[in-house]
N, CA and C of each residue as an Amber inpcrd file, in Angstrom:
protein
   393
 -38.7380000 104.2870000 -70.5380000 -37.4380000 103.9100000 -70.0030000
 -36.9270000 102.6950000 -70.7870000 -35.7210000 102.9930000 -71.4100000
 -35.2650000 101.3690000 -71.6750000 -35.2130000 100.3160000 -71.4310000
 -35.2140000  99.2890000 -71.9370000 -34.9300000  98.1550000 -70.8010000
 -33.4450000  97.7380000 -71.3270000 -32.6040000  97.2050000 -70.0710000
 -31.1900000  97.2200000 -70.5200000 -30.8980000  95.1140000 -70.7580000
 -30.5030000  95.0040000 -71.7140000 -29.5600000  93.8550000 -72.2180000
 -29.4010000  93.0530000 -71.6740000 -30.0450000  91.8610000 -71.5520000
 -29.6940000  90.5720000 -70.4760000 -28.4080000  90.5710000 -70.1340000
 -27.8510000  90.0040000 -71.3360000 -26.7390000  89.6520000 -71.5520000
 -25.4530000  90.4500000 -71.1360000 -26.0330000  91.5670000 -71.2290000
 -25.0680000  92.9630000 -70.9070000 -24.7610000  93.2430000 -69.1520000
 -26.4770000  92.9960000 -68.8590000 -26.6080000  93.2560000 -67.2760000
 -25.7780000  91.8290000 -66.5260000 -25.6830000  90.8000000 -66.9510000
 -24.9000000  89.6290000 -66.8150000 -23.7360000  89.7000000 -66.4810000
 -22.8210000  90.4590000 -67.5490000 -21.6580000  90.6170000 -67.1750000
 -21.0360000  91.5100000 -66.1020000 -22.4240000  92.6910000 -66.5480000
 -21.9670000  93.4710000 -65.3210000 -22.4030000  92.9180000 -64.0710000
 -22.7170000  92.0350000 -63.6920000 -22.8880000  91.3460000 -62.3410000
 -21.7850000  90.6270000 -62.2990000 -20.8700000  89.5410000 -63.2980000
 -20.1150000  88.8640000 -62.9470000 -19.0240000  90.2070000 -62.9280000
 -18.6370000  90.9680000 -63.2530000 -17.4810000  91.9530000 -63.3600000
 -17.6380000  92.5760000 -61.6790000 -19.1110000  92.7150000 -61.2340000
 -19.0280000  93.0910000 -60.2800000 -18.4330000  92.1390000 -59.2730000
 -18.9650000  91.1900000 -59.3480000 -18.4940000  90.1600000 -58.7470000
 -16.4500000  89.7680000 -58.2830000 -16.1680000  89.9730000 -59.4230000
 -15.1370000  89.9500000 -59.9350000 -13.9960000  90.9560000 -59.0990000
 -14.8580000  92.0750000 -58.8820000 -14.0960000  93.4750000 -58.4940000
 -14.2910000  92.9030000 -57.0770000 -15.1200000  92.3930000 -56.5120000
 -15.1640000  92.4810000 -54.5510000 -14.6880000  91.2100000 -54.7500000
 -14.1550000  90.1170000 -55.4470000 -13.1010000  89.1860000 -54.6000000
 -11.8860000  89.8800000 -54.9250000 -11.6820000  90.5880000 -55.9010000
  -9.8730000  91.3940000 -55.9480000  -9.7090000  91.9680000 -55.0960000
 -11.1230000  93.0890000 -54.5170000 -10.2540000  93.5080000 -53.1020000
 -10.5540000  92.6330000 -51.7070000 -11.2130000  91.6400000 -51.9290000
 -11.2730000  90.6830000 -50.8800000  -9.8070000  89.9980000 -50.4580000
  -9.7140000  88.8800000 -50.8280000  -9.0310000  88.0280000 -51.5800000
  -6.8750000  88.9380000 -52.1870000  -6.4170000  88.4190000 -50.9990000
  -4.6390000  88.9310000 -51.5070000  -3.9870000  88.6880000 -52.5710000
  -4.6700000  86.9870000 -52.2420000  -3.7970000  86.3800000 -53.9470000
  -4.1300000  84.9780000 -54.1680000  -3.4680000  84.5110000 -55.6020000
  -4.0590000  83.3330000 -55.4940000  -3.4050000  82.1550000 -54.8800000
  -4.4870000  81.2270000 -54.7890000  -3.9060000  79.9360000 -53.8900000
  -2.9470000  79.5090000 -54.4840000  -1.4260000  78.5590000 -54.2570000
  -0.5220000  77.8930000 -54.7150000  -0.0730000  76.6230000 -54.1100000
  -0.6300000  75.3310000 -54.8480000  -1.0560000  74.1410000 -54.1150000
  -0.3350000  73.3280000 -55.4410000   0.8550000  72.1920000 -54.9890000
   0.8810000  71.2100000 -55.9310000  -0.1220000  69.9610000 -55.9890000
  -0.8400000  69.2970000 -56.6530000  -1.5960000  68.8710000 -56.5560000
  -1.4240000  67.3040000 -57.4600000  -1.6090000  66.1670000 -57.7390000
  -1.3160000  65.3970000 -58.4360000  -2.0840000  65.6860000 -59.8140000
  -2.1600000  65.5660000 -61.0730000  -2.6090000  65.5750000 -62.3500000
  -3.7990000  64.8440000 -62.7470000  -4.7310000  66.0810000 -62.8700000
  -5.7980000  65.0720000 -63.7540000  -5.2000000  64.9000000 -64.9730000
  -6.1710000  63.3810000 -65.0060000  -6.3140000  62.8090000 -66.6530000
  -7.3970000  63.2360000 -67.2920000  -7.6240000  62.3690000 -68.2390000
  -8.7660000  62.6690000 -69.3390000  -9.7960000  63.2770000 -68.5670000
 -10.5360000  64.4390000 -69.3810000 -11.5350000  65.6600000 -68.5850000
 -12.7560000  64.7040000 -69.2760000 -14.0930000  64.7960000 -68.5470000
 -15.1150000  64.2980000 -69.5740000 -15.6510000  65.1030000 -69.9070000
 -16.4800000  65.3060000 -70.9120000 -16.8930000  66.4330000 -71.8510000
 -18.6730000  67.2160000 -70.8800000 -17.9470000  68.5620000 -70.9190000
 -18.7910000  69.4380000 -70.0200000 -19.1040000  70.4000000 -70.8090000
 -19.5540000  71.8440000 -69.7420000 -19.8760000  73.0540000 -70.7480000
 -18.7820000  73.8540000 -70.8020000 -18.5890000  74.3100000 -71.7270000
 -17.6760000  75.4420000 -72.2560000 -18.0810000  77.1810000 -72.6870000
 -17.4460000  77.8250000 -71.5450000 -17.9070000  79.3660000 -72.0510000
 -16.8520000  79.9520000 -72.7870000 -17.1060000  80.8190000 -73.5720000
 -16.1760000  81.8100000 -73.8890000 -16.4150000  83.0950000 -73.6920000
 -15.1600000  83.6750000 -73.1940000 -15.5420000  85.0980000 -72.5700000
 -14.5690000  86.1280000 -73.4120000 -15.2550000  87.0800000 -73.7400000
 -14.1920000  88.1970000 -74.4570000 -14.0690000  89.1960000 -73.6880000
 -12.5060000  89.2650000 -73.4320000 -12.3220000  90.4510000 -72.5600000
 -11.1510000  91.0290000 -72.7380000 -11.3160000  92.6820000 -72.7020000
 -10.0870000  93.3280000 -72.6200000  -8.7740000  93.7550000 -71.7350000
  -7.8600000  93.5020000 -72.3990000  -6.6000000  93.4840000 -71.4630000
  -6.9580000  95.0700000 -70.0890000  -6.4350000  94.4990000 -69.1710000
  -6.9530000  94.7670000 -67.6330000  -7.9010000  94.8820000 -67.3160000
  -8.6050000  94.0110000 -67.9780000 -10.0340000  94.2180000 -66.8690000
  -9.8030000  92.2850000 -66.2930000 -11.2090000  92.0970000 -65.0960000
 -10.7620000  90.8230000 -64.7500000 -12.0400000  90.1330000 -65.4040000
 -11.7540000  88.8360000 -65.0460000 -12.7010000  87.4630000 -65.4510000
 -13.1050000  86.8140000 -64.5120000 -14.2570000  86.1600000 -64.0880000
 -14.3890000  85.5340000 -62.9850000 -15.3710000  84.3700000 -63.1170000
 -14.2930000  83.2680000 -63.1880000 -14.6830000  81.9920000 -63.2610000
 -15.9440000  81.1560000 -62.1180000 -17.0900000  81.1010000 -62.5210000
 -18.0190000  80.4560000 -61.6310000 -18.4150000  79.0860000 -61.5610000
 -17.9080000  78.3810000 -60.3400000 -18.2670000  76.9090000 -60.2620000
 -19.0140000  76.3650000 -58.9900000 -19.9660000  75.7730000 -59.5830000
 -21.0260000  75.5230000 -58.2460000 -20.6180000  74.3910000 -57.5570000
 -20.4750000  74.4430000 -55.9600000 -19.9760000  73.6650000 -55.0980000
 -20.3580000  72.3540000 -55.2320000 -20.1210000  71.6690000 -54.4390000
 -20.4980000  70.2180000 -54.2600000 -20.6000000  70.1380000 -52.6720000
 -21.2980000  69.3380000 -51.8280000 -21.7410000  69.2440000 -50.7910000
 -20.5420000  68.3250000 -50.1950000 -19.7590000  69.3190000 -48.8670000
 -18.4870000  69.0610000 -48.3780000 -18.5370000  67.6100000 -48.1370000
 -19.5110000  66.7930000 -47.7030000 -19.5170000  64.9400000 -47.5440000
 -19.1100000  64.3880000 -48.5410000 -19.4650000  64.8250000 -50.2040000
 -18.9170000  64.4540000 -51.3720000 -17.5430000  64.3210000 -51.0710000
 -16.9160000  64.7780000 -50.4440000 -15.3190000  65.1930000 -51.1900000
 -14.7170000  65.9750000 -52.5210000 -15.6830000  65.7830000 -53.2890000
 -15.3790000  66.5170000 -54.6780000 -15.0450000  67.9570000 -54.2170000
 -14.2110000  68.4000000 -55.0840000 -13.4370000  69.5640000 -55.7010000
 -13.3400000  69.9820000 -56.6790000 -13.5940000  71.7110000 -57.0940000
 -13.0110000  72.0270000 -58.3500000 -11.7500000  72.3300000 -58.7140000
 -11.0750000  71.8740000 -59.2770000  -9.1400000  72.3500000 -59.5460000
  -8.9460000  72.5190000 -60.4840000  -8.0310000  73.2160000 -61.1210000
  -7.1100000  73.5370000 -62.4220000  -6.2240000  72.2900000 -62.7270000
  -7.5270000  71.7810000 -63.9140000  -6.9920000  70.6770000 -64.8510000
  -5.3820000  70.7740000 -65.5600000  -5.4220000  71.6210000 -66.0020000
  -4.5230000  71.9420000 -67.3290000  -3.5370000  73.4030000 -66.9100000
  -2.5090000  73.4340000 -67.1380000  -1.9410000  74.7090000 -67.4970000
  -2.5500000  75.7460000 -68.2520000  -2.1040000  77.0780000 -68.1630000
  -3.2780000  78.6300000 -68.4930000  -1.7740000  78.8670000 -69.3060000
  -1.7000000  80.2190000 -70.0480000  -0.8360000  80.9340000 -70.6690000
  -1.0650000  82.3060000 -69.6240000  -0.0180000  82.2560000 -69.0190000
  -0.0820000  83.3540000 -67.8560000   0.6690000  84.7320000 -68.5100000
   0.5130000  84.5510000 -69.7020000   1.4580000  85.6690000 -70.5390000
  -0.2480000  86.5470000 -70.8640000  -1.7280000  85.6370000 -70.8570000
  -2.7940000  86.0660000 -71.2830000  -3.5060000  86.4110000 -69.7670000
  -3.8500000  85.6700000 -68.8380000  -4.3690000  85.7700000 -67.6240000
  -3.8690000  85.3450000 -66.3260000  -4.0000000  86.1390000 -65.3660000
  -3.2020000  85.6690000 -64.2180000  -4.2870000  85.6620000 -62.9150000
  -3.9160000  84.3900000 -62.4900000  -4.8710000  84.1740000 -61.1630000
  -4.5850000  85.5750000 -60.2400000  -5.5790000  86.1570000 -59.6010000
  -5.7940000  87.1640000 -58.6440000  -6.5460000  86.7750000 -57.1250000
  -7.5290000  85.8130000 -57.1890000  -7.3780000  85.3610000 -55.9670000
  -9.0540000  84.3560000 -56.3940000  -9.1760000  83.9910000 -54.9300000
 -10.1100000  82.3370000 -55.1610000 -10.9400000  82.6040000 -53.3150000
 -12.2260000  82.3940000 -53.8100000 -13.2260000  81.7790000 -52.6190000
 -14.4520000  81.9020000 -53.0740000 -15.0740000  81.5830000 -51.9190000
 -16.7650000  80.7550000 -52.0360000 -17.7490000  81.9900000 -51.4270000
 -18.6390000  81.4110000 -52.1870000 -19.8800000  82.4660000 -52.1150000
 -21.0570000  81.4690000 -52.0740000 -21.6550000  81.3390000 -50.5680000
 -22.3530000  80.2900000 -51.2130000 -22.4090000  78.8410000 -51.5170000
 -22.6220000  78.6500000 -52.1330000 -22.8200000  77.1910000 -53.1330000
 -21.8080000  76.9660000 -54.4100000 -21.0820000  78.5340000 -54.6640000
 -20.1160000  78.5320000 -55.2140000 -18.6860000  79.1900000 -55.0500000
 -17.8540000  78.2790000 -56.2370000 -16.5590000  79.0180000 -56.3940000
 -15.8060000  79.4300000 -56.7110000 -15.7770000  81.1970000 -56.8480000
 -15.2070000  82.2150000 -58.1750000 -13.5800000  81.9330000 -57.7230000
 -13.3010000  82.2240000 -59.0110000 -11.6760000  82.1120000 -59.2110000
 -11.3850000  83.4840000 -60.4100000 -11.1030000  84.6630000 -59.6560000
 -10.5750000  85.6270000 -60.3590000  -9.2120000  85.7100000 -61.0910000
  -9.4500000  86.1050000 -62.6290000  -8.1340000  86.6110000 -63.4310000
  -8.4870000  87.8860000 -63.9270000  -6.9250000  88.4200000 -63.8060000
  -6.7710000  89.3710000 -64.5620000  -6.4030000  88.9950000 -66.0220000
  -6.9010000  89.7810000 -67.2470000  -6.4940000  89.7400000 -68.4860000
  -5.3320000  90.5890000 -68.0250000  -4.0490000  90.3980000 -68.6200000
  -2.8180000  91.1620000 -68.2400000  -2.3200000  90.8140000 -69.8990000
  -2.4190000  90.4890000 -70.6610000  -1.6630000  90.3490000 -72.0840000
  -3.0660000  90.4060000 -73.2020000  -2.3320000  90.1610000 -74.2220000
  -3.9220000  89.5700000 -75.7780000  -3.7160000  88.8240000 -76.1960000
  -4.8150000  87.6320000 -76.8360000  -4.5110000  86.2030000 -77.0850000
  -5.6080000  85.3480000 -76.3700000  -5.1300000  84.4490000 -76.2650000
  -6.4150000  83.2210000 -76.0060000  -5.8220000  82.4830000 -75.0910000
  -6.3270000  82.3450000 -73.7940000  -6.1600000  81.2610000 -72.8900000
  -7.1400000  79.6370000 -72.2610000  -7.0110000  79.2840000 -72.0410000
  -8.2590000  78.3030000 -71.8600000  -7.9540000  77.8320000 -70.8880000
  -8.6010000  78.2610000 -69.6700000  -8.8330000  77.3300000 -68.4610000
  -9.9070000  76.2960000 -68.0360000  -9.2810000  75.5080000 -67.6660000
  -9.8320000  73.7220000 -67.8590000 -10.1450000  73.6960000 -65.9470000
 -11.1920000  73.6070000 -65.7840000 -11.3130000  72.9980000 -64.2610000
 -12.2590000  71.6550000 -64.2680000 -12.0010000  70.7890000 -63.2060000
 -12.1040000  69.6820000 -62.8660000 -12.6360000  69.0820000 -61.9400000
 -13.3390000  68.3540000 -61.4140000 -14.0770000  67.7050000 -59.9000000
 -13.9460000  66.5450000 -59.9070000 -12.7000000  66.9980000 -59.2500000
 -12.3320000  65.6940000 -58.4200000 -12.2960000  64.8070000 -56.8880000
 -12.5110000  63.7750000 -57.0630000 -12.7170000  63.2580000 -55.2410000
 -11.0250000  64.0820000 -54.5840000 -11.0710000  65.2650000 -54.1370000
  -9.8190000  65.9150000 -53.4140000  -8.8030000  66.2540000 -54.3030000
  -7.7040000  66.6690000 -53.4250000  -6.4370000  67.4470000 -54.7820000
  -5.6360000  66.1610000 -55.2530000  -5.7440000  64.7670000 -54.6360000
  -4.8100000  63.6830000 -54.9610000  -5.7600000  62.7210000 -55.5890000
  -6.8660000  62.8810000 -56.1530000  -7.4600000  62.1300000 -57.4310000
  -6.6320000  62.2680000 -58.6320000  -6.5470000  61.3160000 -59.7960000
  -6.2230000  62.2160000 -60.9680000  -7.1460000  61.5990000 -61.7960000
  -8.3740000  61.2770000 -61.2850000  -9.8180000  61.3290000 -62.3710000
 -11.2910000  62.4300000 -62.1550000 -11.2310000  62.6280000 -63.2480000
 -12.3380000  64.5170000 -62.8340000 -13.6670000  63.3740000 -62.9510000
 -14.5060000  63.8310000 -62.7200000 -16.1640000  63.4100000 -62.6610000
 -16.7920000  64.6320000 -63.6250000 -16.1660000  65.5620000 -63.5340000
 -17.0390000  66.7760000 -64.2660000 -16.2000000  67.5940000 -64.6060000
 -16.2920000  68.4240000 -65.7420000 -15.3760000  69.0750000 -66.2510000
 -15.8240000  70.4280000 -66.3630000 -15.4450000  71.8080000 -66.4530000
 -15.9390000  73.4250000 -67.1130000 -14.5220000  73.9080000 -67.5890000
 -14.8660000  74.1150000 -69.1210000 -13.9240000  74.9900000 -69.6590000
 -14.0670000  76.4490000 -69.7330000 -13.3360000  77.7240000 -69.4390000
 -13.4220000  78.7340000 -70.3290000 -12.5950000  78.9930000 -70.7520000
 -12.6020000  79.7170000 -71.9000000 -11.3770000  79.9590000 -72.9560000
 -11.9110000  81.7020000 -73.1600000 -10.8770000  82.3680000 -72.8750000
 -10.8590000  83.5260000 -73.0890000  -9.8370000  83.8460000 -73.9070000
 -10.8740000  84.7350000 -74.5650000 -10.2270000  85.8690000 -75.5540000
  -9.7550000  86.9560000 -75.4550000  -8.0550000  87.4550000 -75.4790000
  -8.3710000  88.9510000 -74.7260000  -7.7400000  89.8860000 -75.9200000
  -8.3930000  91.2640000 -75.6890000  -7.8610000  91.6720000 -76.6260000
  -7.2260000  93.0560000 -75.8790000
């Protein structure tokens, strides 16, 4: 019997993942929030993915007494990916996109003490590629 592809079986867990918050989940959250500043330097994934399929951003919680939060640092190119919806699993918290265009987007998230900090403590980039 084969054995199948770490890396391969990976995605297909996050894709799975991905598929039960789209039909969970109506839509995404829409919150004005004050502006982070300078991000400090974290990990960065890159994900390659093809137009309509989704992406699903994973960020591990912080313990609700913290106050910390993860939020959308930076503006996305919503011409490349579009938020589809957001919640917790756990200890963490997926934030589904659809690839809907091709091109490169880079979403910047942030942890911050609440949505009216504008200094992150921790930073995760991904930058997707879609084709």
């Amino acid at each position: 019997m084969p054995r199948s592809h770490p890396r391969r079986r990976r995605t297909l867990v996050v894709t799975g993942i991905a598929l039960a918050f789209a039909a969970a989940f109506s839509g995404p959250a829409a919150a004005d929030s004050t502006p982070v500043g300078p991000l400090p330097a974290g990990p960065t994934t890159t994900v390659n993915a093809k137009r309509g399929t989704l992406v699903a951003v994973v960020l591990r919680s912080r313990k609700p007494s913290t106050g910390l939060v993860w939020r959308l640092a930076r503006p996305y190119d919503s011409k490349v990916v579009q938020q589809v919806s957001e919640g917790e699993i756990g200890d963490t918290v997926v934030i589904v996109y659809r690839v809907v265009g091709t091109g490169r987007a880079t979403l910047a998230y942030a942890l911050t003490r609440g949505e009216s900090s504008p200094t992150a403590v921790a930073a995760h980039t991904y930058r997707v590629r879609a084709t």
